[in-house]
Structures are given as C-alpha cells and as structure tokens.
Short mmCIF file of C-alpha atoms in Angstrom, two decimals:
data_model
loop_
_atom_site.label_atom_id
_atom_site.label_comp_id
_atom_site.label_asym_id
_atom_site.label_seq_id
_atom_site.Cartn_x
_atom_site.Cartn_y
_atom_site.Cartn_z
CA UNK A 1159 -69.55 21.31 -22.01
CA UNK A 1160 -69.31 19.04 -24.45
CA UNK A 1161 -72.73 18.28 -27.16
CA UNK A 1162 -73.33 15.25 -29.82
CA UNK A 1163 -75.61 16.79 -31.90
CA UNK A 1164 -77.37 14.37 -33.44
CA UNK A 1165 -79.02 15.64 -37.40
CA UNK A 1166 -81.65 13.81 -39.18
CA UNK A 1167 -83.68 14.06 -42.10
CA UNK A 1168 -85.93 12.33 -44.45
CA UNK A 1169 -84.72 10.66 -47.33
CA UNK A 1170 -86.74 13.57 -49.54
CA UNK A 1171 -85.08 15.99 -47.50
CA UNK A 1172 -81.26 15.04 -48.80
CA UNK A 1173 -81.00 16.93 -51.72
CA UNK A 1174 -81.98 19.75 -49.99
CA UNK A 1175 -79.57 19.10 -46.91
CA UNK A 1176 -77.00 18.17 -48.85
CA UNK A 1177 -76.93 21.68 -50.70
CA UNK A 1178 -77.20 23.80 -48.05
CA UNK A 1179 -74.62 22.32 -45.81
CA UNK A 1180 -72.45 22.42 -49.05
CA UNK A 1181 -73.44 26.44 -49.24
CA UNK A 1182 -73.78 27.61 -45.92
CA UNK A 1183 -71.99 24.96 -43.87
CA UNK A 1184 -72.36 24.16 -40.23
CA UNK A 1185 -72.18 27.69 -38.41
CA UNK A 1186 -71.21 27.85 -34.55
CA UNK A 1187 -71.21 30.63 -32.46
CA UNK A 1188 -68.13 32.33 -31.46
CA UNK A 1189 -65.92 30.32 -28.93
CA UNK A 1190 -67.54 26.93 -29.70
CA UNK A 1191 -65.30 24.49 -31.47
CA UNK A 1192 -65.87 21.98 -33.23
CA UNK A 1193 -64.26 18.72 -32.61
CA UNK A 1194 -66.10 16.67 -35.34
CA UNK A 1195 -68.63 16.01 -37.57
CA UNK A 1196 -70.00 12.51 -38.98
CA UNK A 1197 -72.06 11.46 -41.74
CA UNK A 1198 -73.86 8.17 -41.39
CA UNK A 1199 -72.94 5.84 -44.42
CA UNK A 1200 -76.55 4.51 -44.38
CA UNK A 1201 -78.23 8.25 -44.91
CA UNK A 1202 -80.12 10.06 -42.79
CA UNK A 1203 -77.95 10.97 -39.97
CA UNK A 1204 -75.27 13.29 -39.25
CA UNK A 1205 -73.35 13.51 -35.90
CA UNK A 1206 -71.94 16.29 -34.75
CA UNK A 1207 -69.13 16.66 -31.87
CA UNK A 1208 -68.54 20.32 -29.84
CA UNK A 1209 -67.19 22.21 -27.24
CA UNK A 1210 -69.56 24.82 -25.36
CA UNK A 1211 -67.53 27.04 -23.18
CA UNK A 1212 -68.90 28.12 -19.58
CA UNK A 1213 -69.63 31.65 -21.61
CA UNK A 1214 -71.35 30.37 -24.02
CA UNK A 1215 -75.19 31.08 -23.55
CA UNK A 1216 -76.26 27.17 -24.31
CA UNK A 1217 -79.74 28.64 -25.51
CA UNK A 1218 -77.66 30.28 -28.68
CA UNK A 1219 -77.93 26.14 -29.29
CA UNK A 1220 -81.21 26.07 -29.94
CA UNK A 1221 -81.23 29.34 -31.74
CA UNK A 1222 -78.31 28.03 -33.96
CA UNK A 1223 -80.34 24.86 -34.82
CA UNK A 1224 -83.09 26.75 -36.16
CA UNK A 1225 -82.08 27.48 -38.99
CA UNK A 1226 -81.99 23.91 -40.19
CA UNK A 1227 -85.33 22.74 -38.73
CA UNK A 1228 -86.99 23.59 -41.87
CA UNK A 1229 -84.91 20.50 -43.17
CA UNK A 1230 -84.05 18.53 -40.17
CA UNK A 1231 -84.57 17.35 -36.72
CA UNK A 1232 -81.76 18.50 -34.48
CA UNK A 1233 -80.98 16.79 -30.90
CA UNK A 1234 -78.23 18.48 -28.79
CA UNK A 1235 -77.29 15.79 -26.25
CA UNK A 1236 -75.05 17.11 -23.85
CA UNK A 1237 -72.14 14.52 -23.64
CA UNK A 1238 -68.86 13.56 -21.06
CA UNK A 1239 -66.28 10.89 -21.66
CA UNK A 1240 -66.91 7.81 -19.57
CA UNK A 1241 -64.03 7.85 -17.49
CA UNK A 1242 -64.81 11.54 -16.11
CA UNK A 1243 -68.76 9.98 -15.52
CA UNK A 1244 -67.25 7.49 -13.94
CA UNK A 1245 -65.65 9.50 -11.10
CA UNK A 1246 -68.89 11.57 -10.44
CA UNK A 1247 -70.65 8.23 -9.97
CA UNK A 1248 -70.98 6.51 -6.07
CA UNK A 1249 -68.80 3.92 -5.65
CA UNK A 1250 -70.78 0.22 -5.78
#
C-alpha cells in the first residue's frame, strides 16, 4: 500500500525540524521503502511518498510518526495511482 505522508509544522517549529531531520533523518520500518520525499518551497510542509508491504503492521505508522509529533503534525493518507482507481470504479 502505498502512503503520502503529509508533515507540517509551525514556522517556530523549523529550526527545530530542520535539525532533527538533519540528525536523525526520516526512519521507516523494515521492508517499507521509500519512494520520495518533498519539501514545500513555501515552508511548512513536507511530503512524503512510501511503500507499505502486506506484512507490514500499518499501526507501526502511527508508532513511527510519534516521534515527530512533538514537532509536527503528521497525516498518513493512504494513496493509489489514478489509473488503478480508475478500474476499481463502476463504469458511468
């Protein structure tokens, strides 16, 4: 399954962010990759693009995004490309 996780903090908060991600980086569990991460140019934001195998517990997301919630709001969306949603969807 693939996840934008989408990372936000306040602008008082980017110092701090920006330090930690610099020191401890973005950790994933084993067997999730990651397929991309995004900084938005305004500030604030930070996107983050991976792939969940089936044996990957998804509540180790949660878990995982705990240790930034000190700092930031973190919002797993669970994502598919549109042609594949397309298929699932009843023909109109």
């Amino acid at each position: 399954m693939l996840y934008m996780t989408i990372i936000t903090w306040e602008p008082a908060q980017r110092d701090a962010v920006a330090k930690r991600f610099a020191t401890v980086g973005a950790k994933h569990p084993a067997g999730v990759k990651l397929l991309g991460h995004w900084i938005d140019v305004n500030g604030g934001r930070a996107f983050e693009l991976t792939d969940w195998p089936p044996a990957v517990d998804p509540k180790i997301l949660v878990e995982t995004s705990f240790a930034w919630s000190d700092l930031c709001k973190i919002e797993p969306v669970p994502v598919m490309k549109a042609e594949e949603m397309m298929k699932l969807l009843p023909k109109v």
